[in-house]
PDB file of C-alpha atoms in Angstrom:
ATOM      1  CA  UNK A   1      20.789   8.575  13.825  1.00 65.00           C
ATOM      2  CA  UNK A   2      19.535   7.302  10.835  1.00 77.00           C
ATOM      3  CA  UNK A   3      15.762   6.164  10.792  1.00 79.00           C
ATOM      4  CA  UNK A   4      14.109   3.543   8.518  1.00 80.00           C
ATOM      5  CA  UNK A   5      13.147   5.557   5.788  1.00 85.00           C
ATOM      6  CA  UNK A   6      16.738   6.846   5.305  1.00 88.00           C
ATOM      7  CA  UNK A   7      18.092   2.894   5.573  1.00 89.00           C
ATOM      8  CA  UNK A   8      15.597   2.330   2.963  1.00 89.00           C
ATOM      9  CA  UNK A   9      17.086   4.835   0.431  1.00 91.00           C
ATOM     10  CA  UNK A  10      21.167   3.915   1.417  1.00 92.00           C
ATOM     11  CA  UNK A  11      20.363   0.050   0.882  1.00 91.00           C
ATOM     12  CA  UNK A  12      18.351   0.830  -2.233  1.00 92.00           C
ATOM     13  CA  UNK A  13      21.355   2.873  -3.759  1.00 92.00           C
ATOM     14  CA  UNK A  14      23.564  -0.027  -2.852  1.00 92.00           C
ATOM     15  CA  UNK A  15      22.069  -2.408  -4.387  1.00 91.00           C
ATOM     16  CA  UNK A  16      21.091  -0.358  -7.359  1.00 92.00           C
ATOM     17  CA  UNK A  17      24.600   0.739  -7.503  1.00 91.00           C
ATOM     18  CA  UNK A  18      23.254   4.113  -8.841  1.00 91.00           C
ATOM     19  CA  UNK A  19      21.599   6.880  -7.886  1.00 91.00           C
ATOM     20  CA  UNK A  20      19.441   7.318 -11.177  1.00 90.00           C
ATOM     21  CA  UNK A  21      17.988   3.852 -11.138  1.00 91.00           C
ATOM     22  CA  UNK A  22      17.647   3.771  -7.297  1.00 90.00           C
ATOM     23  CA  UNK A  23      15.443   6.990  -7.989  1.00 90.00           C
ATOM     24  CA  UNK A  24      12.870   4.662  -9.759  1.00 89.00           C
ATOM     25  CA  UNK A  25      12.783   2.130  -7.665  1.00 87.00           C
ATOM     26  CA  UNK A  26      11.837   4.318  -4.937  1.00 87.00           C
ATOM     27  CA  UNK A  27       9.495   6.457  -7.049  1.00 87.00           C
ATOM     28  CA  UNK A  28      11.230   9.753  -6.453  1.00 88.00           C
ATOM     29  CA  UNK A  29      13.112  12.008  -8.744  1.00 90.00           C
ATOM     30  CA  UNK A  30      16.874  11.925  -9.459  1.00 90.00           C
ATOM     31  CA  UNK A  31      17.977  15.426  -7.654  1.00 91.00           C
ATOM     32  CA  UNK A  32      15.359  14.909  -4.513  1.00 91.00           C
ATOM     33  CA  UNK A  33      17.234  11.668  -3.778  1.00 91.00           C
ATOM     34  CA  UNK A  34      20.624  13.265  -4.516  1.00 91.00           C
ATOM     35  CA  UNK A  35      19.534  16.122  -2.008  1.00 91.00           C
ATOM     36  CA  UNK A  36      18.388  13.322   0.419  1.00 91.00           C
ATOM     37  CA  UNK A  37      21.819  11.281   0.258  1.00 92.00           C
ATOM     38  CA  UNK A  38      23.819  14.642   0.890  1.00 91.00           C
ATOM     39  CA  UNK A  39      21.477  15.579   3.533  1.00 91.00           C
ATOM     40  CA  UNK A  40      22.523  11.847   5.340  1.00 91.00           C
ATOM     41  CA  UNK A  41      26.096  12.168   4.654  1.00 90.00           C
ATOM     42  CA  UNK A  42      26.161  15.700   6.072  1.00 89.00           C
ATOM     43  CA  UNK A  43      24.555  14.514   9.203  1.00 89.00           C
ATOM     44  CA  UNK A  44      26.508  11.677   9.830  1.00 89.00           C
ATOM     45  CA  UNK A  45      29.676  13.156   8.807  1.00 90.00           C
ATOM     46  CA  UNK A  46      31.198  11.050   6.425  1.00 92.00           C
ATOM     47  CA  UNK A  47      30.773   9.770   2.481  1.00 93.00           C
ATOM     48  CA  UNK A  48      28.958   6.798   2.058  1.00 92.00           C
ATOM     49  CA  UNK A  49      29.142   6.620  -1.923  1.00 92.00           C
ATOM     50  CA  UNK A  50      31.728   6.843  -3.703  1.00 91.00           C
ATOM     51  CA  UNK A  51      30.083   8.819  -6.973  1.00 88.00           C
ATOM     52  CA  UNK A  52      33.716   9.458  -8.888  1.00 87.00           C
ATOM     53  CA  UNK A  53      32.989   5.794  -9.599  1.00 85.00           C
ATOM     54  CA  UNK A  54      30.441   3.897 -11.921  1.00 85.00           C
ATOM     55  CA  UNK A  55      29.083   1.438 -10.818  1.00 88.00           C
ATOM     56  CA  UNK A  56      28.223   3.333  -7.961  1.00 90.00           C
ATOM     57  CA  UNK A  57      30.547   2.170  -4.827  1.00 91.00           C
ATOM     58  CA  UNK A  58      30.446   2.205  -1.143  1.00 92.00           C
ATOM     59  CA  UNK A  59      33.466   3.999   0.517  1.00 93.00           C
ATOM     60  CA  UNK A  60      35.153   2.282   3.696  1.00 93.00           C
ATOM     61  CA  UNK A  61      32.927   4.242   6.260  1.00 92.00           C
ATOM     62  CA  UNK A  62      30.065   3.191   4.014  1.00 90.00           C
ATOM     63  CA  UNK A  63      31.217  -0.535   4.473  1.00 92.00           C
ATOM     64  CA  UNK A  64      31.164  -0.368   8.320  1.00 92.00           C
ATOM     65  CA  UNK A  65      28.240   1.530   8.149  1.00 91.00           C
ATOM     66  CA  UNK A  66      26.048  -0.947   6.410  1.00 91.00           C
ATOM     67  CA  UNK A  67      27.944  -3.673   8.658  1.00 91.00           C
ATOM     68  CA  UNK A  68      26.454  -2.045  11.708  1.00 89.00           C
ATOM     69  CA  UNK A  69      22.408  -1.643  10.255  1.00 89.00           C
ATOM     70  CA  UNK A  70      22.285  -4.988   9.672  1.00 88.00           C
ATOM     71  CA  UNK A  71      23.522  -5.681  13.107  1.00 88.00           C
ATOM     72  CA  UNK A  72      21.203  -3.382  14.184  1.00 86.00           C
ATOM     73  CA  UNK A  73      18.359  -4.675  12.240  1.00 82.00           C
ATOM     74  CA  UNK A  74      19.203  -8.666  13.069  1.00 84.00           C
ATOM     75  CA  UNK A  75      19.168  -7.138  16.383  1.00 84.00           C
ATOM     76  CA  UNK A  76      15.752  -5.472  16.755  1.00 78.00           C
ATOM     77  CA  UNK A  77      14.317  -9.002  14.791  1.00 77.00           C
ATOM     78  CA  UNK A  78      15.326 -10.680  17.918  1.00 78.00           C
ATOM     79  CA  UNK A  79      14.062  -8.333  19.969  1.00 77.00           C
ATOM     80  CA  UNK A  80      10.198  -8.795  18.335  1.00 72.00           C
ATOM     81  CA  UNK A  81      10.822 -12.494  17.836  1.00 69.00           C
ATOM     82  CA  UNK A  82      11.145 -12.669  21.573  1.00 68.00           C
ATOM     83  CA  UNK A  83       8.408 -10.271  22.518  1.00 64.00           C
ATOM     84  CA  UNK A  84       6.196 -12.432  20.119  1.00 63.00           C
ATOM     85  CA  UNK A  85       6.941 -16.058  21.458  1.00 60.00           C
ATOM     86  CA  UNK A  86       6.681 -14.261  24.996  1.00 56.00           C
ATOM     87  CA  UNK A  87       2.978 -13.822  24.119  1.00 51.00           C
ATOM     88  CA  UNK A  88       0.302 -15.914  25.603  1.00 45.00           C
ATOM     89  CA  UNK A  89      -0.682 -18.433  23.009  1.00 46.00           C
ATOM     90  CA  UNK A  90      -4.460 -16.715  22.961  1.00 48.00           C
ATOM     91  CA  UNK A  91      -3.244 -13.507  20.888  1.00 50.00           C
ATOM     92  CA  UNK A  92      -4.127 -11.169  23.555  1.00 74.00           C
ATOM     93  CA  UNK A  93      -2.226  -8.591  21.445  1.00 84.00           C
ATOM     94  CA  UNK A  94      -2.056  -8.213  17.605  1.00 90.00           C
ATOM     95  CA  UNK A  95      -0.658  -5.715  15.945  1.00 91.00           C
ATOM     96  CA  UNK A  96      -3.114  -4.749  12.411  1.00 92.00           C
ATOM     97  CA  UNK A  97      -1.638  -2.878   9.661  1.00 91.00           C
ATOM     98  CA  UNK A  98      -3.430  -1.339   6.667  1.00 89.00           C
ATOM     99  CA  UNK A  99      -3.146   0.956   3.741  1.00 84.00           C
ATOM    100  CA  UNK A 100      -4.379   4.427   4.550  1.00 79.00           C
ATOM    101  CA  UNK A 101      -7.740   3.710   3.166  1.00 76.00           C
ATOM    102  CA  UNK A 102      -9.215   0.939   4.601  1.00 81.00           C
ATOM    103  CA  UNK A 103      -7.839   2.218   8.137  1.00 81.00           C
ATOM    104  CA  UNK A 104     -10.539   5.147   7.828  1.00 77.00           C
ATOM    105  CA  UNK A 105     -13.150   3.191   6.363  1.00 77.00           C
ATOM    106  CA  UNK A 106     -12.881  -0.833   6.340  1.00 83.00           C
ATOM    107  CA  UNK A 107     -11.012  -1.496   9.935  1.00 86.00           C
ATOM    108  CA  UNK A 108     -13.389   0.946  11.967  1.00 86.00           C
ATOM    109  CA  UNK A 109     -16.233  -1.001  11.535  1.00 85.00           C
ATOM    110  CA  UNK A 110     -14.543  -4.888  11.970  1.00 88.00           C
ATOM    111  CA  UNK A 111     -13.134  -3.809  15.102  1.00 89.00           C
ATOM    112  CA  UNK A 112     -16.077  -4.624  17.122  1.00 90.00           C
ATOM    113  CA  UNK A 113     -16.802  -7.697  15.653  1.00 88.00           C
ATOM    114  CA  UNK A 114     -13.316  -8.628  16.544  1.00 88.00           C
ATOM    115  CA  UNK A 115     -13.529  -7.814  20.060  1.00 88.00           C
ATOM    116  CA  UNK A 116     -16.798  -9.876  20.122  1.00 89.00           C
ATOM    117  CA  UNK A 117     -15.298 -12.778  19.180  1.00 87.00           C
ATOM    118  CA  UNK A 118     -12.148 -12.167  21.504  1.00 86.00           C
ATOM    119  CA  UNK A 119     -13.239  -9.691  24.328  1.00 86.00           C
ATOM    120  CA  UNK A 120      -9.839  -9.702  25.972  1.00 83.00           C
ATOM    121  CA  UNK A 121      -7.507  -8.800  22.405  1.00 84.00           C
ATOM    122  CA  UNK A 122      -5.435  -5.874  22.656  1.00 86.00           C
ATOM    123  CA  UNK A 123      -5.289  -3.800  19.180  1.00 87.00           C
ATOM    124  CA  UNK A 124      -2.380  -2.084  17.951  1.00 88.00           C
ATOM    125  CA  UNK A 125      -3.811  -0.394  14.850  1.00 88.00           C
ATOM    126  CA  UNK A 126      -0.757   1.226  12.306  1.00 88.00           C
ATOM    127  CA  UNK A 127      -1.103   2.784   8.841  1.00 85.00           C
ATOM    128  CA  UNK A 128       1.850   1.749   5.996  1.00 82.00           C
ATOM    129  CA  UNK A 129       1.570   2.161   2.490  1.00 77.00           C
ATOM    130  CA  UNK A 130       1.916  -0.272  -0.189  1.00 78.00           C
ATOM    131  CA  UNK A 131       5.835   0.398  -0.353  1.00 77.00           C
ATOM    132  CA  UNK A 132       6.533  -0.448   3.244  1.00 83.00           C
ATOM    133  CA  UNK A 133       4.460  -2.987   4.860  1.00 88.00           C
ATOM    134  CA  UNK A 134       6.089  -6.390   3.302  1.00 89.00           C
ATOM    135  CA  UNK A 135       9.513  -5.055   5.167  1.00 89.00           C
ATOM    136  CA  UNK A 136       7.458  -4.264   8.271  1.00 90.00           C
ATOM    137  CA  UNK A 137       5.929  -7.940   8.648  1.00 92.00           C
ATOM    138  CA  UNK A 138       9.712  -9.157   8.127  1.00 91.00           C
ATOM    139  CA  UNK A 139      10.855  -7.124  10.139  1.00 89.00           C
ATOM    140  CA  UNK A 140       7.944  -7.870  13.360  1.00 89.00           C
ATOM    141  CA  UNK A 141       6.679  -4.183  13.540  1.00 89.00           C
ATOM    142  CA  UNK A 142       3.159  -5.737  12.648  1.00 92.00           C
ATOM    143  CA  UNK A 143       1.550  -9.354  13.103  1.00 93.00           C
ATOM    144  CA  UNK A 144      -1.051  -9.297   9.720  1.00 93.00           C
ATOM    145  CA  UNK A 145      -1.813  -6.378   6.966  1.00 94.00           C
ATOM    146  CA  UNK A 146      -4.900  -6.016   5.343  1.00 92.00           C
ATOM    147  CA  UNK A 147      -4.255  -4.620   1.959  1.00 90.00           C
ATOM    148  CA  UNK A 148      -6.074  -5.022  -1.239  1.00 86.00           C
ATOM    149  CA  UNK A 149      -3.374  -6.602  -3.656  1.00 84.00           C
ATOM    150  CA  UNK A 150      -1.957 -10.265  -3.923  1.00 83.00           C
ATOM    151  CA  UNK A 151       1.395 -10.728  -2.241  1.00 84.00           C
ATOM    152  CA  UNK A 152       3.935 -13.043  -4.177  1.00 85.00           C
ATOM    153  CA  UNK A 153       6.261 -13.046  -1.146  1.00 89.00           C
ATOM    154  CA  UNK A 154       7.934 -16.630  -0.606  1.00 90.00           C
ATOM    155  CA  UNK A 155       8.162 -15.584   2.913  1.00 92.00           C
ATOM    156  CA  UNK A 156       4.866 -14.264   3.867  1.00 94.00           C
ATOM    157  CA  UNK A 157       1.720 -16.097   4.038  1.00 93.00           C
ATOM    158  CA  UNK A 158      -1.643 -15.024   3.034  1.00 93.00           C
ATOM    159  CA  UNK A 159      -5.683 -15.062   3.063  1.00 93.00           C
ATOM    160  CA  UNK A 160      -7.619 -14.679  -0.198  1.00 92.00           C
ATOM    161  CA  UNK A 161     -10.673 -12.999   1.071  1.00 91.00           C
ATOM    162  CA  UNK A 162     -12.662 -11.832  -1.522  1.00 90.00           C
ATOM    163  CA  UNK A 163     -12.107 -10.023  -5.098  1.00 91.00           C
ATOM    164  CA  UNK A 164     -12.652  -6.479  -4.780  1.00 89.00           C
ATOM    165  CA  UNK A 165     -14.415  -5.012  -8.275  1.00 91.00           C
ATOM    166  CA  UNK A 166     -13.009  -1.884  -9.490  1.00 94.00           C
ATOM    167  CA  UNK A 167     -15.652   1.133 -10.563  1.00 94.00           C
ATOM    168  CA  UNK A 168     -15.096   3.836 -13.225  1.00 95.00           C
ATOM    169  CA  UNK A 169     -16.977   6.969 -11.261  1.00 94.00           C
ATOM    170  CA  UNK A 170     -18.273   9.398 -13.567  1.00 94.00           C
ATOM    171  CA  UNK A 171     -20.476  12.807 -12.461  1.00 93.00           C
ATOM    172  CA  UNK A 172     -23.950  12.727 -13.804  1.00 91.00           C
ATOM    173  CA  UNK A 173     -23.389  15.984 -15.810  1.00 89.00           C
ATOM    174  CA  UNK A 174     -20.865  13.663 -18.027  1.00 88.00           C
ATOM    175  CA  UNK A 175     -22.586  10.152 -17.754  1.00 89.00           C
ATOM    176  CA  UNK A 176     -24.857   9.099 -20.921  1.00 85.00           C
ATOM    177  CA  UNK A 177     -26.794   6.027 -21.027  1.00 83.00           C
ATOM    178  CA  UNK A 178     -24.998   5.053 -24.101  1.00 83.00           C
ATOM    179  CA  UNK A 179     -21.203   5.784 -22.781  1.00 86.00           C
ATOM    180  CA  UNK A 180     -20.534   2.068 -20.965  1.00 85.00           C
ATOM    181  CA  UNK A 181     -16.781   1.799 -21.944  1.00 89.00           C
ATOM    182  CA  UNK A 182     -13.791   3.074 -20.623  1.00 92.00           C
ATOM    183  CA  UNK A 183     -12.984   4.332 -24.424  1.00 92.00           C
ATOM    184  CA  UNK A 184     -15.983   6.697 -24.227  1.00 92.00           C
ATOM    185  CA  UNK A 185     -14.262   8.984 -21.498  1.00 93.00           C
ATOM    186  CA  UNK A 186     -11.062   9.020 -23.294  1.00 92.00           C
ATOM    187  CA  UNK A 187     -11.158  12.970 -23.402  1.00 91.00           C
ATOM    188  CA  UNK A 188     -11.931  13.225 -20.026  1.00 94.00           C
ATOM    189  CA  UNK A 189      -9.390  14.344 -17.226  1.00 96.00           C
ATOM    190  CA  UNK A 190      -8.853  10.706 -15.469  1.00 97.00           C
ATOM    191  CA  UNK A 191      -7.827  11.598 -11.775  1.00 97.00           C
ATOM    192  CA  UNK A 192      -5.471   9.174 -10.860  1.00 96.00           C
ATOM    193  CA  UNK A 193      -3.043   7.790  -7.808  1.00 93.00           C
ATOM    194  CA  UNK A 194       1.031   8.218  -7.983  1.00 90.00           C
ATOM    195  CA  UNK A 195       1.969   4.574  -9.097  1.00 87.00           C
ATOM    196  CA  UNK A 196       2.873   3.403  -6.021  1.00 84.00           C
ATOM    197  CA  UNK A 197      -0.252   3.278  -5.003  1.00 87.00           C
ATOM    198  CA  UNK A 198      -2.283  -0.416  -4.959  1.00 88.00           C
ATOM    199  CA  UNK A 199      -5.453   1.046  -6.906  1.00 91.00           C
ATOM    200  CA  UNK A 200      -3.130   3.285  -9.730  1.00 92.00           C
ATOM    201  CA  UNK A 201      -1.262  -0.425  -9.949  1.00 92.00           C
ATOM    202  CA  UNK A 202      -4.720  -2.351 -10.372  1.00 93.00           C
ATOM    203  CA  UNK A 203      -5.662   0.760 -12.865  1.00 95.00           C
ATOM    204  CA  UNK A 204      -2.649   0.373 -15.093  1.00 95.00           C
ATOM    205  CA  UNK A 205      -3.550  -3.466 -14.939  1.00 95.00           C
ATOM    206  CA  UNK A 206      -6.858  -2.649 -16.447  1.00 95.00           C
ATOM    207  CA  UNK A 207      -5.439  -0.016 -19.066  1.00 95.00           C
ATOM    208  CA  UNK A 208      -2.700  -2.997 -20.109  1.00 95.00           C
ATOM    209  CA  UNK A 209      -5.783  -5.845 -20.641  1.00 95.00           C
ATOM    210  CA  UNK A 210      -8.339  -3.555 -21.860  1.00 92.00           C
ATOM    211  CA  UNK A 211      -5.739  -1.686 -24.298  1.00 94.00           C
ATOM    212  CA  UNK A 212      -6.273   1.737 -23.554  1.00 93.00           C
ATOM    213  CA  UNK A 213      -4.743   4.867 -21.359  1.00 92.00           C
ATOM    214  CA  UNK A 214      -6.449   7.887 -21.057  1.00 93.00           C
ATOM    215  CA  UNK A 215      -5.169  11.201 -23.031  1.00 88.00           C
ATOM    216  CA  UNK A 216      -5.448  13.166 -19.834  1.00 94.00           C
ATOM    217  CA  UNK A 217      -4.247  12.626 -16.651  1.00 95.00           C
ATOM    218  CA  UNK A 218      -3.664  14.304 -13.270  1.00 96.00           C
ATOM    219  CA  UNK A 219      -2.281  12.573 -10.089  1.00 95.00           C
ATOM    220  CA  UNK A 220      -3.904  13.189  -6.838  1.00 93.00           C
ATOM    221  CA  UNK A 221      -2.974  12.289  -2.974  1.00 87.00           C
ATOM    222  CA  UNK A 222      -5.789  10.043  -1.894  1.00 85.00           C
ATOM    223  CA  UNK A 223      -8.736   8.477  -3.394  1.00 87.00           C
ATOM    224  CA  UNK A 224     -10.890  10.905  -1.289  1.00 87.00           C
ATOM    225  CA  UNK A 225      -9.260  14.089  -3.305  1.00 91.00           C
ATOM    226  CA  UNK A 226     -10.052  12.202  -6.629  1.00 92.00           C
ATOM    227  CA  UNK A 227     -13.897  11.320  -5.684  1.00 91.00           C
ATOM    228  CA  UNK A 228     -13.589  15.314  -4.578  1.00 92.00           C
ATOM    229  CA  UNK A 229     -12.578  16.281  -8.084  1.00 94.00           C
ATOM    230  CA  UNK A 230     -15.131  13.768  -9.928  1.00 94.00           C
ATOM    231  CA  UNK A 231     -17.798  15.604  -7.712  1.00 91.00           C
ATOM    232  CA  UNK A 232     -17.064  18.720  -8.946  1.00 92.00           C
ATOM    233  CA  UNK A 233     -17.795  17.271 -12.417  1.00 93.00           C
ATOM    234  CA  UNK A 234     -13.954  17.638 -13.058  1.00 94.00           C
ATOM    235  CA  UNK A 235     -13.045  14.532 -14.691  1.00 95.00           C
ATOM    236  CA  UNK A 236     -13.947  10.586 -13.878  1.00 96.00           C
ATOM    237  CA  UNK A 237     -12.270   8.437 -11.442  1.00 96.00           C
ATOM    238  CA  UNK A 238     -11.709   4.529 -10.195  1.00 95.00           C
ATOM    239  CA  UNK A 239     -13.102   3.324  -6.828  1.00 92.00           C
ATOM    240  CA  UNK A 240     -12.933  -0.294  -5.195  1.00 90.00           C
ATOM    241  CA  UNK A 241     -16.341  -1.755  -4.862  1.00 87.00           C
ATOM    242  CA  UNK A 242     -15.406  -2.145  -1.182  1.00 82.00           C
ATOM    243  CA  UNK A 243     -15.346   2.004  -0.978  1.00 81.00           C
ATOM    244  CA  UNK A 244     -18.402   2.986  -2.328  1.00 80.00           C
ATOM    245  CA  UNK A 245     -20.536   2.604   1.063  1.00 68.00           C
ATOM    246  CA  UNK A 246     -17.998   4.860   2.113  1.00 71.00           C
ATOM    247  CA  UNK A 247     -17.878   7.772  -0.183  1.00 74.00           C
ATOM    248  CA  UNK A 248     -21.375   8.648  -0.197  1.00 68.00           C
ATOM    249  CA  UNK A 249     -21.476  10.142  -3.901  1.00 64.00           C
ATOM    250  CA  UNK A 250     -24.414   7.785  -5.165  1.00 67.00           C
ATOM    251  CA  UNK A 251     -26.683  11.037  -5.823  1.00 76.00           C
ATOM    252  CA  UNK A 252     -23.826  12.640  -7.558  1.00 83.00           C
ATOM    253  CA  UNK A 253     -22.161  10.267  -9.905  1.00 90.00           C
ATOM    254  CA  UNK A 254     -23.036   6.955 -11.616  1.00 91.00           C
ATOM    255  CA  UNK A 255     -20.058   4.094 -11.579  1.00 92.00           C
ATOM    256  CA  UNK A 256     -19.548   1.577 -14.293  1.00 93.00           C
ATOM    257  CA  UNK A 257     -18.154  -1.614 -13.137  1.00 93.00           C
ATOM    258  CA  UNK A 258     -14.810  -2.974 -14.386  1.00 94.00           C
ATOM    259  CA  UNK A 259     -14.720  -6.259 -15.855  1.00 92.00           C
ATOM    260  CA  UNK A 260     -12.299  -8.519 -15.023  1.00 91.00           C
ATOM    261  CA  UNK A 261     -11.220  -9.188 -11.540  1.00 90.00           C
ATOM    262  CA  UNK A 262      -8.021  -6.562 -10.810  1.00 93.00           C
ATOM    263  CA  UNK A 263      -8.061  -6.599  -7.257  1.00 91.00           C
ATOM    264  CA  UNK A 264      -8.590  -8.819  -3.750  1.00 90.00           C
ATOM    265  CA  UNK A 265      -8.799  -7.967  -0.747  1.00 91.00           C
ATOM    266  CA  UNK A 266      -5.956  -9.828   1.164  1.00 93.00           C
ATOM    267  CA  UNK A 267      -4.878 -10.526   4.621  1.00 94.00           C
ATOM    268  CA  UNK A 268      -1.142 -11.131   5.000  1.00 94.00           C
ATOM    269  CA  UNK A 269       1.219 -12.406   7.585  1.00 94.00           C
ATOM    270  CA  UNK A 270       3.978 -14.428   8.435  1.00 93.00           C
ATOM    271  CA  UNK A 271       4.167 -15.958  11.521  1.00 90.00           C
ATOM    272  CA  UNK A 272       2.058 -19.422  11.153  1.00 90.00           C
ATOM    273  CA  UNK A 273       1.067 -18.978  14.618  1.00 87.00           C
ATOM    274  CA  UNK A 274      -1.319 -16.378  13.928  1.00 89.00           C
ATOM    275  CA  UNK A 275      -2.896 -18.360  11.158  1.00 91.00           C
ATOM    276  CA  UNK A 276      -6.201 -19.298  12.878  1.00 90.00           C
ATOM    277  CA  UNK A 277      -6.219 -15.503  13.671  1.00 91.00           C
ATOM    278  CA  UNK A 278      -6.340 -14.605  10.017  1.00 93.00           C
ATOM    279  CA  UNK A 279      -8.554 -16.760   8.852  1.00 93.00           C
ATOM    280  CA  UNK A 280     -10.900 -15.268  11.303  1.00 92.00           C
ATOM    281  CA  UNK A 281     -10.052 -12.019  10.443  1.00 92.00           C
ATOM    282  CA  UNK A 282     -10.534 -12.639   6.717  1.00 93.00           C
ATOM    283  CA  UNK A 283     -14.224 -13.761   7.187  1.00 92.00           C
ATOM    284  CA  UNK A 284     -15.542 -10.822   9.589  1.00 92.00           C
ATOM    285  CA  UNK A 285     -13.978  -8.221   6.645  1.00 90.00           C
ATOM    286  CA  UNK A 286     -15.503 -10.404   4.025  1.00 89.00           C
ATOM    287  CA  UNK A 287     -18.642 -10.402   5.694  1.00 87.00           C
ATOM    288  CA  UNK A 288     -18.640  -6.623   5.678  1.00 85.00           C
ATOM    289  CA  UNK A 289     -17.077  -6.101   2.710  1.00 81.00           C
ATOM    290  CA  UNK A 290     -19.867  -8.380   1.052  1.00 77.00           C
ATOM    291  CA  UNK A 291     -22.605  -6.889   1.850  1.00 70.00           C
ATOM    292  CA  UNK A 292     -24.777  -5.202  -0.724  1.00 47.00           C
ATOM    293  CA  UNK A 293     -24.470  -1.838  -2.095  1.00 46.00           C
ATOM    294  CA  UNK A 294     -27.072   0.155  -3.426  1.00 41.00           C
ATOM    295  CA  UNK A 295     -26.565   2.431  -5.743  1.00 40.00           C
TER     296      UNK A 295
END
């Protein structure tokens, strides 16, 4: 009836208590979340909000509603807790999460190291973004997430593994010898992520320390559509360190590192039991991850 991501936008608006501010909070506009709310209520047949009223409030069917997710969701917790402790104690089975990018390009080449090390694990391999994966370790749909931010979650744990530099990528037709600073390609179109995203958060860290913010920007999909545009000699670009073996665009463009350390490469979980796991985890990326790239 009502899957997670719609949950996700009726327990935002509750606790936002409006519909505006639960709009930013969820990085959507005002009317598509409007639209989206109708579109639930239709289905389910009944009014959830009661929008005559401000604060927003929740109408009696809402109440019982909400009353039966979180049964539902206490519920399916059990379910994974059990499924978890019913485990063998040699983690025969994890379940890996990881943002988008580093499932095409980081996890591929770890895997086999992994099974190396432990030729009898089983692999469940998911993609999340940077919105959703916190609530999908709480909620045991995952066992550890790689991601490339730090987590200040009291109820998570988490392995530093390495900082992960942060490039400026700028085509050779633009690039001068003299032009070092991120000040220097003011004018040009920066090709950026939707804020959500863990590198457009990193990038706005590094506009707010470094005192500047481009006069021109356009928001793109995926860092592979950005290194796309930068290519094509349409504008510059940021890419981890940990990427660049990956995007093969050495011959094309020339990067200028970042000072200042604005992102790390993380892997977080929360059951203790899979600690050792981790920390094994941790060094096989960092040992990939680490090694050197040639420009």
């Amino acid at each position: 009836m009502l899957d997670y991501k719609n949950i996700k936008i009726l327990k935002t608006i509750r606790e936002c208590e409006s519909i505006s501010r639960a709009s930013q909070k969820l990085f959507t506009a005002q009317p598509n979340l409007s639209r989206s709310l109708k579109k639930i209520e239709e289905n389910i047949g009944f009014v959830i909000f009661d929008r005559s009223k401000s604060p927003l409030a929740v109408t009696q069917e809402g109440r019982i509603l909400f009353d039966y997710i979180d049964k539902f969701q206490n519920l399916e917790k059990e379910m994974f807790k059990e499924i978890n402790d019913s485990k063998s104690s040699n983690n025969s089975f994890i379940r890996i999460g990881s943002l988008t990018f580093m499932s095409q390009y980081i996890i591929p080449n770890i895997v086999p190291r992994l099974i190396e090390i432990y030729p009898n694990l089983e692999l469940s391999l998911t993609k999340y973004d940077s919105t959703s994966f916190e609530d999908a370790l709480l909620r045991d749909e995952i066992d550890l997430f790689i991601t490339n931010r730090n987590i200040n979650n009291k109820n998570l744990q988490s392995v530093h593994i390495l900082n992960d530099k942060i490039y400026l990528m700028v085509p050779k037709s633009i690039y001068k010898d003299d032009k070092n600073s991120l000040e220097d390609y003011s004018k040009e179109t920066f090709f950026l992520l939707n804020r959500e995203k863990n590198l457009r958060k990193s990038v706005e860290d590094i506009f707010k320390a470094k005192n500047f913010y481009p006069e021109n920007i356009k928001i793109t999909s995926t860092i592979m559509n950005s290194v796309s545009l930068v290519r094509a000699n349409k504008g510059v670009t940021f890419i981890y360190e940990s990427a660049l073996k990956m995007i093969n665009s050495t011959s094309y463009c020339e990067f200028l590192e970042v000072d200042g350390d604005f992102s790390a490469i993380t892997v977080v979980y929360k059951n203790p039991k899979i600690e050792e796991f981790a920390c094994k985890l941790s060094s096989i990326i960092k040992e990939y991850v680490s090694k050197k790239v040639i420009f």
